Amino acid sequence: MTVFRDFNFKLLVVEKLMYWDETLTPAFSIEEHMRARGVEDLETYVEENELEYTVLDEARAYFEALEIPAELLATVDELTFDGGHQVFIECAPVWDGEDDLFDLHSLDDLDLLPNLKLFTGGRALKHMIPEGPEILAARDITMR
């Protein structure tokens, strides 16, 4: 099993494979997941439990346990950091994008993506990991 060190980095990979490429299936839906647990109104549930600024435990457990085969990881040639990602909505359904909830903490997981050539979201990366641009450049990964 492939182990990611940075949960948020894994979410970027999941975004690419599950929601963009649709090769990591089935696509996770927090609404469906919570409905199966008896939660009909997800937004109300989040607000009543003061979970607006956190990753829901159910989503975290799902994505942490999600295995991504090496063959699929090898198909990732591009990653994008953007606050509007579907995977972020699935993790924190009423998140407003105004905090560091999904900031990257490390680029150690780059080793899992042997064919990564492009990282989009360079200004955000530099804010999250100041040495990030140099790490990408050393791996011949273009940043924009």
mmCIF file of N, CA and C in Angstrom:
data_model
loop_
_atom_site.group_PDB
_atom_site.id
_atom_site.type_symbol
_atom_site.label_atom_id
_atom_site.label_comp_id
_atom_site.label_asym_id
_atom_site.label_seq_id
_atom_site.Cartn_x
_atom_site.Cartn_y
_atom_site.Cartn_z
ATOM 1 N N MET A 1 0.839 -1.191 0.000
ATOM 2 C CA MET A 1 0.000 0.000 0.000
ATOM 3 C C MET A 1 0.882 1.251 0.000
ATOM 4 N N THR A 2 0.546 2.177 -0.847
ATOM 5 C CA THR A 2 1.255 3.443 -0.916
ATOM 6 C C THR A 2 0.865 4.308 0.275
ATOM 7 N N VAL A 3 1.854 4.835 0.956
ATOM 8 C CA VAL A 3 1.597 5.658 2.134
ATOM 9 C C VAL A 3 2.014 7.095 1.839
ATOM 10 N N PHE A 4 1.071 8.008 1.981
ATOM 11 C CA PHE A 4 1.350 9.433 1.834
ATOM 12 C C PHE A 4 1.711 10.001 3.196
ATOM 13 N N ARG A 5 2.658 10.900 3.210
ATOM 14 C CA ARG A 5 3.056 11.553 4.463
ATOM 15 C C ARG A 5 2.203 12.784 4.742
ATOM 16 N N ASP A 6 1.758 13.456 3.671
ATOM 17 C CA ASP A 6 0.967 14.687 3.805
ATOM 18 C C ASP A 6 -0.442 14.420 3.268
ATOM 19 N N PHE A 7 -1.409 14.390 4.174
ATOM 20 C CA PHE A 7 -2.800 14.131 3.791
ATOM 21 C C PHE A 7 -3.262 15.090 2.703
ATOM 22 N N ASN A 8 -2.906 16.362 2.814
ATOM 23 C CA ASN A 8 -3.364 17.352 1.840
ATOM 24 C C ASN A 8 -2.727 17.135 0.476
ATOM 25 N N PHE A 9 -1.492 16.656 0.440
ATOM 26 C CA PHE A 9 -0.867 16.309 -0.836
ATOM 27 C C PHE A 9 -1.638 15.149 -1.469
ATOM 28 N N LYS A 10 -1.998 14.171 -0.660
ATOM 29 C CA LYS A 10 -2.785 13.042 -1.178
ATOM 30 C C LYS A 10 -4.089 13.545 -1.776
ATOM 31 N N LEU A 11 -4.708 14.534 -1.123
ATOM 32 C CA LEU A 11 -5.958 15.071 -1.668
ATOM 33 C C LEU A 11 -5.760 15.677 -3.051
ATOM 34 N N LEU A 12 -4.630 16.317 -3.304
ATOM 35 C CA LEU A 12 -4.361 16.845 -4.649
ATOM 36 C C LEU A 12 -4.289 15.715 -5.666
ATOM 37 N N VAL A 13 -3.664 14.625 -5.273
ATOM 38 C CA VAL A 13 -3.560 13.462 -6.164
ATOM 39 C C VAL A 13 -4.947 12.858 -6.393
ATOM 40 N N VAL A 14 -5.733 12.756 -5.335
ATOM 41 C CA VAL A 14 -7.103 12.237 -5.463
ATOM 42 C C VAL A 14 -7.916 13.138 -6.392
ATOM 43 N N GLU A 15 -7.780 14.442 -6.238
ATOM 44 C CA GLU A 15 -8.502 15.376 -7.121
ATOM 45 C C GLU A 15 -8.213 15.053 -8.579
ATOM 46 N N LYS A 16 -6.949 14.896 -8.889
ATOM 47 C CA LYS A 16 -6.537 14.623 -10.275
ATOM 48 C C LYS A 16 -7.098 13.291 -10.759
ATOM 49 N N LEU A 17 -6.918 12.253 -9.976
ATOM 50 C CA LEU A 17 -7.300 10.915 -10.440
ATOM 51 C C LEU A 17 -8.795 10.639 -10.341
ATOM 52 N N MET A 18 -9.438 11.088 -9.278
ATOM 53 C CA MET A 18 -10.844 10.760 -9.039
ATOM 54 C C MET A 18 -11.801 11.720 -9.733
ATOM 55 N N TYR A 19 -11.517 13.012 -9.640
ATOM 56 C CA TYR A 19 -12.486 13.994 -10.124
ATOM 57 C C TYR A 19 -12.147 14.575 -11.496
ATOM 58 N N TRP A 20 -10.862 14.616 -11.858
ATOM 59 C CA TRP A 20 -10.502 15.118 -13.183
ATOM 60 C C TRP A 20 -10.420 13.979 -14.196
ATOM 61 N N ASP A 21 -9.558 13.001 -13.907
ATOM 62 C CA ASP A 21 -9.329 11.911 -14.852
ATOM 63 C C ASP A 21 -10.395 10.824 -14.764
ATOM 64 N N GLU A 22 -11.063 10.717 -13.616
ATOM 65 C CA GLU A 22 -12.086 9.700 -13.362
ATOM 66 C C GLU A 22 -11.526 8.280 -13.514
ATOM 67 N N THR A 23 -10.258 8.106 -13.132
ATOM 68 C CA THR A 23 -9.638 6.786 -13.198
ATOM 69 C C THR A 23 -9.578 6.108 -11.834
ATOM 70 N N LEU A 24 -9.760 6.864 -10.781
ATOM 71 C CA LEU A 24 -9.830 6.325 -9.421
ATOM 72 C C LEU A 24 -11.298 6.344 -9.029
ATOM 73 N N THR A 25 -11.916 5.181 -9.097
ATOM 74 C CA THR A 25 -13.358 5.105 -8.919
ATOM 75 C C THR A 25 -13.716 4.132 -7.805
ATOM 76 N N PRO A 26 -14.914 4.285 -7.251
ATOM 77 C CA PRO A 26 -15.926 5.293 -7.571
ATOM 78 C C PRO A 26 -15.577 6.637 -6.930
ATOM 79 N N ALA A 27 -16.128 7.689 -7.490
ATOM 80 C CA ALA A 27 -15.923 9.023 -6.928
ATOM 81 C C ALA A 27 -16.630 9.103 -5.575
ATOM 82 N N PHE A 28 -15.933 9.625 -4.592
ATOM 83 C CA PHE A 28 -16.487 9.765 -3.246
ATOM 84 C C PHE A 28 -17.423 10.959 -3.185
ATOM 85 N N SER A 29 -18.559 10.768 -2.534
ATOM 86 C CA SER A 29 -19.525 11.837 -2.298
ATOM 87 C C SER A 29 -19.847 11.861 -0.812
ATOM 88 N N ILE A 30 -19.480 12.945 -0.139
ATOM 89 C CA ILE A 30 -19.767 13.051 1.288
ATOM 90 C C ILE A 30 -21.273 13.098 1.537
ATOM 91 N N GLU A 31 -22.027 13.698 0.634
ATOM 92 C CA GLU A 31 -23.479 13.740 0.811
ATOM 93 C C GLU A 31 -24.067 12.340 0.811
ATOM 94 N N GLU A 32 -23.662 11.513 -0.146
ATOM 95 C CA GLU A 32 -24.155 10.135 -0.197
ATOM 96 C C GLU A 32 -23.690 9.353 1.027
ATOM 97 N N HIS A 33 -22.453 9.550 1.395
ATOM 98 C CA HIS A 33 -21.876 8.856 2.550
ATOM 99 C C HIS A 33 -22.646 9.196 3.833
ATOM 100 N N MET A 34 -22.926 10.460 4.031
ATOM 101 C CA MET A 34 -23.627 10.891 5.241
ATOM 102 C C MET A 34 -25.117 10.524 5.185
ATOM 103 N N ARG A 35 -25.697 10.566 3.999
ATOM 104 C CA ARG A 35 -27.100 10.162 3.862
ATOM 105 C C ARG A 35 -27.269 8.702 4.283
ATOM 106 N N ALA A 36 -26.283 7.867 3.935
ATOM 107 C CA ALA A 36 -26.322 6.455 4.332
ATOM 108 C C ALA A 36 -26.228 6.303 5.847
ATOM 109 N N ARG A 37 -25.737 7.330 6.527
ATOM 110 C CA ARG A 37 -25.635 7.325 7.988
ATOM 111 C C ARG A 37 -26.790 8.090 8.649
ATOM 112 N N GLY A 38 -27.796 8.465 7.831
ATOM 113 C CA GLY A 38 -28.979 9.100 8.379
ATOM 114 C C GLY A 38 -28.953 10.619 8.406
ATOM 115 N N VAL A 39 -27.926 11.234 7.826
ATOM 116 C CA VAL A 39 -27.842 12.699 7.796
ATOM 117 C C VAL A 39 -28.440 13.175 6.469
ATOM 118 N N GLU A 40 -29.588 13.784 6.532
ATOM 119 C CA GLU A 40 -30.274 14.239 5.322
ATOM 120 C C GLU A 40 -29.837 15.629 4.878
ATOM 121 N N ASP A 41 -29.575 16.511 5.815
ATOM 122 C CA ASP A 41 -29.178 17.880 5.485
ATOM 123 C C ASP A 41 -27.739 18.089 5.963
ATOM 124 N N LEU A 42 -26.807 17.909 5.064
ATOM 125 C CA LEU A 42 -25.392 17.946 5.411
ATOM 126 C C LEU A 42 -24.959 19.321 5.916
ATOM 127 N N GLU A 43 -25.415 20.368 5.274
ATOM 128 C CA GLU A 43 -25.021 21.716 5.686
ATOM 129 C C GLU A 43 -25.474 22.010 7.118
ATOM 130 N N THR A 44 -26.694 21.658 7.437
ATOM 131 C CA THR A 44 -27.206 21.864 8.793
ATOM 132 C C THR A 44 -26.410 21.028 9.788
ATOM 133 N N TYR A 45 -26.129 19.788 9.430
ATOM 134 C CA TYR A 45 -25.340 18.907 10.298
ATOM 135 C C TYR A 45 -23.977 19.534 10.609
ATOM 136 N N VAL A 46 -23.315 20.037 9.578
ATOM 137 C CA VAL A 46 -21.992 20.652 9.747
ATOM 138 C C VAL A 46 -22.093 21.867 10.664
ATOM 139 N N GLU A 47 -23.065 22.731 10.410
ATOM 140 C CA GLU A 47 -23.206 23.952 11.200
ATOM 141 C C GLU A 47 -23.607 23.660 12.643
ATOM 142 N N GLU A 48 -24.543 22.741 12.841
ATOM 143 C CA GLU A 48 -24.986 22.417 14.198
ATOM 144 C C GLU A 48 -23.861 21.793 15.037
ATOM 145 N N ASN A 49 -22.948 21.111 14.379
ATOM 146 C CA ASN A 49 -21.835 20.455 15.074
ATOM 147 C C ASN A 49 -20.544 21.267 15.014
ATOM 148 N N GLU A 50 -20.661 22.511 14.530
ATOM 149 C CA GLU A 50 -19.524 23.438 14.445
ATOM 150 C C GLU A 50 -18.320 22.823 13.736
ATOM 151 N N LEU A 51 -18.587 22.260 12.539
ATOM 152 C CA LEU A 51 -17.557 21.580 11.763
ATOM 153 C C LEU A 51 -17.188 22.341 10.485
ATOM 154 N N GLU A 52 -17.515 23.630 10.453
ATOM 155 C CA GLU A 52 -17.304 24.406 9.230
ATOM 156 C C GLU A 52 -15.839 24.475 8.813
ATOM 157 N N TYR A 53 -14.946 24.488 9.742
ATOM 158 C CA TYR A 53 -13.526 24.723 9.437
ATOM 159 C C TYR A 53 -12.670 23.502 9.729
ATOM 160 N N THR A 54 -13.242 22.341 9.415
ATOM 161 C CA THR A 54 -12.518 21.098 9.650
ATOM 162 C C THR A 54 -12.869 20.083 8.572
ATOM 163 N N VAL A 55 -11.998 19.123 8.387
ATOM 164 C CA VAL A 55 -12.295 17.995 7.516
ATOM 165 C C VAL A 55 -13.187 17.054 8.314
ATOM 166 N N LEU A 56 -14.325 16.694 7.743
ATOM 167 C CA LEU A 56 -15.233 15.780 8.436
ATOM 168 C C LEU A 56 -14.525 14.454 8.678
ATOM 169 N N ASP A 57 -14.732 13.897 9.862
ATOM 170 C CA ASP A 57 -14.071 12.637 10.229
ATOM 171 C C ASP A 57 -14.344 11.536 9.206
ATOM 172 N N GLU A 58 -15.567 11.494 8.698
ATOM 173 C CA GLU A 58 -15.944 10.464 7.740
ATOM 174 C C GLU A 58 -15.144 10.594 6.443
ATOM 175 N N ALA A 59 -14.946 11.815 5.990
ATOM 176 C CA ALA A 59 -14.165 12.037 4.769
ATOM 177 C C ALA A 59 -12.692 11.734 5.017
ATOM 178 N N ARG A 60 -12.170 12.191 6.137
ATOM 179 C CA ARG A 60 -10.765 11.923 6.453
ATOM 180 C C ARG A 60 -10.506 10.414 6.505
ATOM 181 N N ALA A 61 -11.376 9.689 7.175
ATOM 182 C CA ALA A 61 -11.201 8.238 7.277
ATOM 183 C C ALA A 61 -11.228 7.592 5.894
ATOM 184 N N TYR A 62 -12.154 8.028 5.054
ATOM 185 C CA TYR A 62 -12.252 7.468 3.706
ATOM 186 C C TYR A 62 -10.976 7.723 2.910
ATOM 187 N N PHE A 63 -10.555 8.976 2.863
ATOM 188 C CA PHE A 63 -9.394 9.316 2.034
ATOM 189 C C PHE A 63 -8.085 8.793 2.621
ATOM 190 N N GLU A 64 -7.975 8.729 3.935
ATOM 191 C CA GLU A 64 -6.765 8.151 4.522
ATOM 192 C C GLU A 64 -6.652 6.669 4.182
ATOM 193 N N ALA A 65 -7.768 5.954 4.187
ATOM 194 C CA ALA A 65 -7.758 4.517 3.905
ATOM 195 C C ALA A 65 -7.714 4.208 2.408
ATOM 196 N N LEU A 66 -8.011 5.187 1.588
ATOM 197 C CA LEU A 66 -8.077 4.969 0.140
ATOM 198 C C LEU A 66 -6.713 4.560 -0.404
ATOM 199 N N GLU A 67 -6.671 3.406 -1.033
ATOM 200 C CA GLU A 67 -5.438 2.931 -1.648
ATOM 201 C C GLU A 67 -5.404 3.386 -3.099
ATOM 202 N N ILE A 68 -4.260 3.904 -3.486
ATOM 203 C CA ILE A 68 -4.058 4.337 -4.863
ATOM 204 C C ILE A 68 -2.940 3.481 -5.452
ATOM 205 N N PRO A 69 -3.265 2.659 -6.422
ATOM 206 C CA PRO A 69 -2.252 1.781 -7.006
ATOM 207 C C PRO A 69 -1.117 2.564 -7.663
ATOM 208 N N ALA A 70 0.070 1.997 -7.609
ATOM 209 C CA ALA A 70 1.250 2.631 -8.203
ATOM 210 C C ALA A 70 1.043 2.908 -9.689
ATOM 211 N N GLU A 71 0.301 2.039 -10.365
ATOM 212 C CA GLU A 71 0.048 2.254 -11.799
ATOM 213 C C GLU A 71 -0.717 3.560 -12.039
ATOM 214 N N LEU A 72 -1.657 3.868 -11.142
ATOM 215 C CA LEU A 72 -2.395 5.123 -11.277
ATOM 216 C C LEU A 72 -1.522 6.308 -10.894
ATOM 217 N N LEU A 73 -0.728 6.156 -9.841
ATOM 218 C CA LEU A 73 0.176 7.249 -9.450
ATOM 219 C C LEU A 73 1.126 7.597 -10.591
ATOM 220 N N ALA A 74 1.524 6.601 -11.347
ATOM 221 C CA ALA A 74 2.441 6.832 -12.468
ATOM 222 C C ALA A 74 1.785 7.628 -13.595
ATOM 223 N N THR A 75 0.460 7.718 -13.621
ATOM 224 C CA THR A 75 -0.222 8.486 -14.665
ATOM 225 C C THR A 75 -0.314 9.969 -14.335
ATOM 226 N N VAL A 76 0.009 10.336 -13.104
ATOM 227 C CA VAL A 76 -0.109 11.736 -12.684
ATOM 228 C C VAL A 76 1.082 12.518 -13.233
ATOM 229 N N ASP A 77 0.791 13.377 -14.210
ATOM 230 C CA ASP A 77 1.845 14.211 -14.795
ATOM 231 C C ASP A 77 1.663 15.679 -14.437
ATOM 232 N N GLU A 78 0.527 15.978 -13.790
ATOM 233 C CA GLU A 78 0.214 17.367 -13.438
ATOM 234 C C GLU A 78 -0.589 17.395 -12.147
ATOM 235 N N LEU A 79 -0.273 18.338 -11.268
ATOM 236 C CA LEU A 79 -1.064 18.600 -10.069
ATOM 237 C C LEU A 79 -1.388 20.085 -10.034
ATOM 238 N N THR A 80 -2.559 20.392 -9.503
ATOM 239 C CA THR A 80 -2.984 21.785 -9.382
ATOM 240 C C THR A 80 -3.455 22.024 -7.958
ATOM 241 N N PHE A 81 -2.966 23.112 -7.373
ATOM 242 C CA PHE A 81 -3.485 23.530 -6.074
ATOM 243 C C PHE A 81 -4.465 24.659 -6.328
ATOM 244 N N ASP A 82 -5.731 24.429 -5.939
ATOM 245 C CA ASP A 82 -6.783 25.418 -6.136
ATOM 246 C C ASP A 82 -7.826 25.206 -5.052
ATOM 247 N N GLY A 83 -8.229 26.264 -4.402
ATOM 248 C CA GLY A 83 -9.192 26.164 -3.305
ATOM 249 C C GLY A 83 -10.555 25.638 -3.696
ATOM 250 N N GLY A 84 -10.854 25.593 -4.986
ATOM 251 C CA GLY A 84 -12.161 25.138 -5.431
ATOM 252 C C GLY A 84 -12.232 23.664 -5.788
ATOM 253 N N HIS A 85 -11.244 22.887 -5.435
ATOM 254 C CA HIS A 85 -11.236 21.467 -5.784
ATOM 255 C C HIS A 85 -12.442 20.727 -5.215
ATOM 256 N N GLN A 86 -12.962 19.801 -5.994
ATOM 257 C CA GLN A 86 -14.083 18.962 -5.557
ATOM 258 C C GLN A 86 -13.725 18.169 -4.303
ATOM 259 N N VAL A 87 -12.510 17.656 -4.241
ATOM 260 C CA VAL A 87 -12.105 16.856 -3.084
ATOM 261 C C VAL A 87 -12.158 17.676 -1.795
ATOM 262 N N PHE A 88 -11.862 18.966 -1.879
ATOM 263 C CA PHE A 88 -11.948 19.818 -0.698
ATOM 264 C C PHE A 88 -13.401 19.974 -0.253
ATOM 265 N N ILE A 89 -14.308 20.084 -1.210
ATOM 266 C CA ILE A 89 -15.737 20.195 -0.902
ATOM 267 C C ILE A 89 -16.244 18.907 -0.269
ATOM 268 N N GLU A 90 -15.727 17.780 -0.744
ATOM 269 C CA GLU A 90 -16.138 16.494 -0.172
ATOM 270 C C GLU A 90 -15.623 16.342 1.258
ATOM 271 N N CYS A 91 -14.495 16.939 1.556
ATOM 272 C CA CYS A 91 -13.919 16.854 2.908
ATOM 273 C C CYS A 91 -14.537 17.860 3.873
ATOM 274 N N ALA A 92 -14.796 19.052 3.389
ATOM 275 C CA ALA A 92 -15.301 20.150 4.230
ATOM 276 C C ALA A 92 -16.379 20.881 3.429
ATOM 277 N N PRO A 93 -17.614 20.366 3.462
ATOM 278 C CA PRO A 93 -18.669 20.820 2.551
ATOM 279 C C PRO A 93 -19.047 22.294 2.611
ATOM 280 N N VAL A 94 -18.798 22.984 3.703
ATOM 281 C CA VAL A 94 -19.134 24.403 3.749
ATOM 282 C C VAL A 94 -17.884 25.262 3.922
ATOM 283 N N TRP A 95 -16.726 24.700 3.632
ATOM 284 C CA TRP A 95 -15.455 25.420 3.742
ATOM 285 C C TRP A 95 -15.457 26.609 2.797
ATOM 286 N N ASP A 96 -14.974 27.743 3.279
ATOM 287 C CA ASP A 96 -14.995 28.963 2.473
ATOM 288 C C ASP A 96 -13.652 29.288 1.813
ATOM 289 N N GLY A 97 -12.651 28.482 2.041
ATOM 290 C CA GLY A 97 -11.361 28.695 1.393
ATOM 291 C C GLY A 97 -10.515 29.789 2.008
ATOM 292 N N GLU A 98 -10.923 30.314 3.134
ATOM 293 C CA GLU A 98 -10.247 31.468 3.715
ATOM 294 C C GLU A 98 -9.281 31.121 4.841
ATOM 295 N N ASP A 99 -8.902 29.866 4.963
ATOM 296 C CA ASP A 99 -7.921 29.491 5.982
ATOM 297 C C ASP A 99 -6.939 28.488 5.388
ATOM 298 N N ASP A 100 -6.126 27.904 6.231
ATOM 299 C CA ASP A 100 -5.068 27.012 5.756
ATOM 300 C C ASP A 100 -5.420 25.534 5.881
ATOM 301 N N LEU A 101 -6.694 25.206 5.934
ATOM 302 C CA LEU A 101 -7.144 23.841 6.157
ATOM 303 C C LEU A 101 -6.501 22.843 5.186
ATOM 304 N N PHE A 102 -6.343 23.220 3.938
ATOM 305 C CA PHE A 102 -5.829 22.291 2.934
ATOM 306 C C PHE A 102 -4.420 22.632 2.450
ATOM 307 N N ASP A 103 -3.732 23.488 3.191
ATOM 308 C CA ASP A 103 -2.355 23.821 2.821
ATOM 309 C C ASP A 103 -1.469 22.585 2.853
ATOM 310 N N LEU A 104 -0.535 22.541 1.918
ATOM 311 C CA LEU A 104 0.471 21.483 1.925
ATOM 312 C C LEU A 104 1.481 21.770 3.022
ATOM 313 N N HIS A 105 1.999 20.715 3.622
ATOM 314 C CA HIS A 105 2.994 20.856 4.676
ATOM 315 C C HIS A 105 4.347 20.291 4.265
ATOM 316 N N SER A 106 4.338 19.505 3.190
ATOM 317 C CA SER A 106 5.547 18.820 2.770
ATOM 318 C C SER A 106 5.420 18.428 1.301
ATOM 319 N N LEU A 107 6.561 18.306 0.652
ATOM 320 C CA LEU A 107 6.583 17.773 -0.712
ATOM 321 C C LEU A 107 7.268 16.412 -0.748
ATOM 322 N N ASP A 108 7.387 15.775 0.392
ATOM 323 C CA ASP A 108 8.017 14.454 0.462
ATOM 324 C C ASP A 108 7.324 13.425 -0.421
ATOM 325 N N ASP A 109 6.035 13.600 -0.653
ATOM 326 C CA ASP A 109 5.280 12.632 -1.442
ATOM 327 C C ASP A 109 5.525 12.740 -2.942
ATOM 328 N N LEU A 110 6.329 13.687 -3.374
ATOM 329 C CA LEU A 110 6.676 13.766 -4.794
ATOM 330 C C LEU A 110 7.301 12.471 -5.279
ATOM 331 N N ASP A 111 7.964 11.757 -4.385
ATOM 332 C CA ASP A 111 8.575 10.476 -4.756
ATOM 333 C C ASP A 111 7.547 9.474 -5.269
ATOM 334 N N LEU A 112 6.294 9.637 -4.891
ATOM 335 C CA LEU A 112 5.246 8.712 -5.307
ATOM 336 C C LEU A 112 4.742 8.983 -6.722
ATOM 337 N N LEU A 113 5.151 10.114 -7.294
ATOM 338 C CA LEU A 113 4.656 10.533 -8.613
ATOM 339 C C LEU A 113 5.827 10.630 -9.598
ATOM 340 N N PRO A 114 6.274 9.519 -10.119
ATOM 341 C CA PRO A 114 7.486 9.513 -10.944
ATOM 342 C C PRO A 114 7.384 10.299 -12.244
ATOM 343 N N ASN A 115 6.172 10.578 -12.709
ATOM 344 C CA ASN A 115 6.001 11.254 -13.996
ATOM 345 C C ASN A 115 5.425 12.659 -13.878
ATOM 346 N N LEU A 116 5.456 13.213 -12.674
ATOM 347 C CA LEU A 116 4.947 14.568 -12.478
ATOM 348 C C LEU A 116 5.846 15.562 -13.193
ATOM 349 N N LYS A 117 5.237 16.397 -14.035
ATOM 350 C CA LYS A 117 5.994 17.374 -14.824
ATOM 351 C C LYS A 117 5.554 18.812 -14.580
ATOM 352 N N LEU A 118 4.324 19.011 -14.047
ATOM 353 C CA LEU A 118 3.785 20.356 -13.897
ATOM 354 C C LEU A 118 3.037 20.482 -12.576
ATOM 355 N N PHE A 119 3.334 21.554 -11.855
ATOM 356 C CA PHE A 119 2.588 21.893 -10.641
ATOM 357 C C PHE A 119 2.027 23.289 -10.849
ATOM 358 N N THR A 120 0.702 23.382 -10.889
ATOM 359 C CA THR A 120 0.031 24.669 -11.059
ATOM 360 C C THR A 120 -0.450 25.141 -9.692
ATOM 361 N N GLY A 121 -0.169 26.387 -9.403
ATOM 362 C CA GLY A 121 -0.514 26.961 -8.106
ATOM 363 C C GLY A 121 0.746 27.363 -7.370
ATOM 364 N N GLY A 122 1.734 27.803 -8.138
ATOM 365 C CA GLY A 122 3.046 28.109 -7.588
ATOM 366 C C GLY A 122 3.059 29.197 -6.534
ATOM 367 N N ARG A 123 2.249 30.221 -6.711
ATOM 368 C CA ARG A 123 2.232 31.291 -5.702
ATOM 369 C C ARG A 123 1.728 30.758 -4.370
ATOM 370 N N ALA A 124 0.709 29.927 -4.422
ATOM 371 C CA ALA A 124 0.201 29.326 -3.189
ATOM 372 C C ALA A 124 1.244 28.396 -2.584
ATOM 373 N N LEU A 125 1.908 27.625 -3.433
ATOM 374 C CA LEU A 125 2.930 26.701 -2.932
ATOM 375 C C LEU A 125 4.037 27.453 -2.213
ATOM 376 N N LYS A 126 4.488 28.538 -2.803
ATOM 377 C CA LYS A 126 5.565 29.320 -2.191
ATOM 378 C C LYS A 126 5.154 29.846 -0.817
ATOM 379 N N HIS A 127 3.877 30.171 -0.667
ATOM 380 C CA HIS A 127 3.350 30.627 0.619
ATOM 381 C C HIS A 127 3.331 29.484 1.640
ATOM 382 N N MET A 128 2.935 28.295 1.184
ATOM 383 C CA MET A 128 2.802 27.147 2.088
ATOM 384 C C MET A 128 4.157 26.542 2.451
ATOM 385 N N ILE A 129 5.002 26.378 1.424
ATOM 386 C CA ILE A 129 6.314 25.751 1.593
ATOM 387 C C ILE A 129 7.327 26.654 0.886
ATOM 388 N N PRO A 130 7.939 27.560 1.602
ATOM 389 C CA PRO A 130 8.820 28.545 0.966
ATOM 390 C C PRO A 130 9.891 27.937 0.053
ATOM 391 N N GLU A 131 10.405 26.769 0.402
ATOM 392 C CA GLU A 131 11.431 26.138 -0.436
ATOM 393 C C GLU A 131 10.811 25.280 -1.556
ATOM 394 N N GLY A 132 9.486 25.277 -1.671
ATOM 395 C CA GLY A 132 8.778 24.473 -2.667
ATOM 396 C C GLY A 132 9.244 24.673 -4.092
ATOM 397 N N PRO A 133 9.372 25.915 -4.557
ATOM 398 C CA PRO A 133 9.820 26.108 -5.940
ATOM 399 C C PRO A 133 11.188 25.480 -6.220
ATOM 400 N N GLU A 134 12.082 25.561 -5.267
ATOM 401 C CA GLU A 134 13.403 24.966 -5.456
ATOM 402 C C GLU A 134 13.325 23.441 -5.474
ATOM 403 N N ILE A 135 12.468 22.882 -4.638
ATOM 404 C CA ILE A 135 12.294 21.427 -4.613
ATOM 405 C C ILE A 135 11.759 20.948 -5.956
ATOM 406 N N LEU A 136 10.763 21.656 -6.492
ATOM 407 C CA LEU A 136 10.216 21.278 -7.796
ATOM 408 C C LEU A 136 11.255 21.427 -8.899
ATOM 409 N N ALA A 137 11.986 22.531 -8.887
ATOM 410 C CA ALA A 137 13.005 22.763 -9.915
ATOM 411 C C ALA A 137 14.064 21.667 -9.890
ATOM 412 N N ALA A 138 14.454 21.239 -8.706
ATOM 413 C CA ALA A 138 15.471 20.189 -8.589
ATOM 414 C C ALA A 138 14.983 18.863 -9.169
ATOM 415 N N ARG A 139 13.679 18.705 -9.258
ATOM 416 C CA ARG A 139 13.094 17.482 -9.821
ATOM 417 C C ARG A 139 12.646 17.679 -11.266
ATOM 418 N N ASP A 140 12.986 18.821 -11.837
ATOM 419 C CA ASP A 140 12.623 19.158 -13.213
ATOM 420 C C ASP A 140 11.086 19.184 -13.394
ATOM 421 N N ILE A 141 10.391 19.696 -12.370
ATOM 422 C CA ILE A 141 8.956 19.877 -12.418
ATOM 423 C C ILE A 141 8.690 21.364 -12.629
ATOM 424 N N THR A 142 7.981 21.679 -13.683
ATOM 425 C CA THR A 142 7.645 23.058 -13.991
ATOM 426 C C THR A 142 6.577 23.553 -13.030
ATOM 427 N N MET A 143 6.732 24.789 -12.603
ATOM 428 C CA MET A 143 5.760 25.408 -11.700
ATOM 429 C C MET A 143 5.177 26.633 -12.382
ATOM 430 N N ARG A 144 3.874 26.771 -12.283
ATOM 431 C CA ARG A 144 3.247 28.001 -12.785
ATOM 432 C C ARG A 144 2.178 28.456 -11.838
#
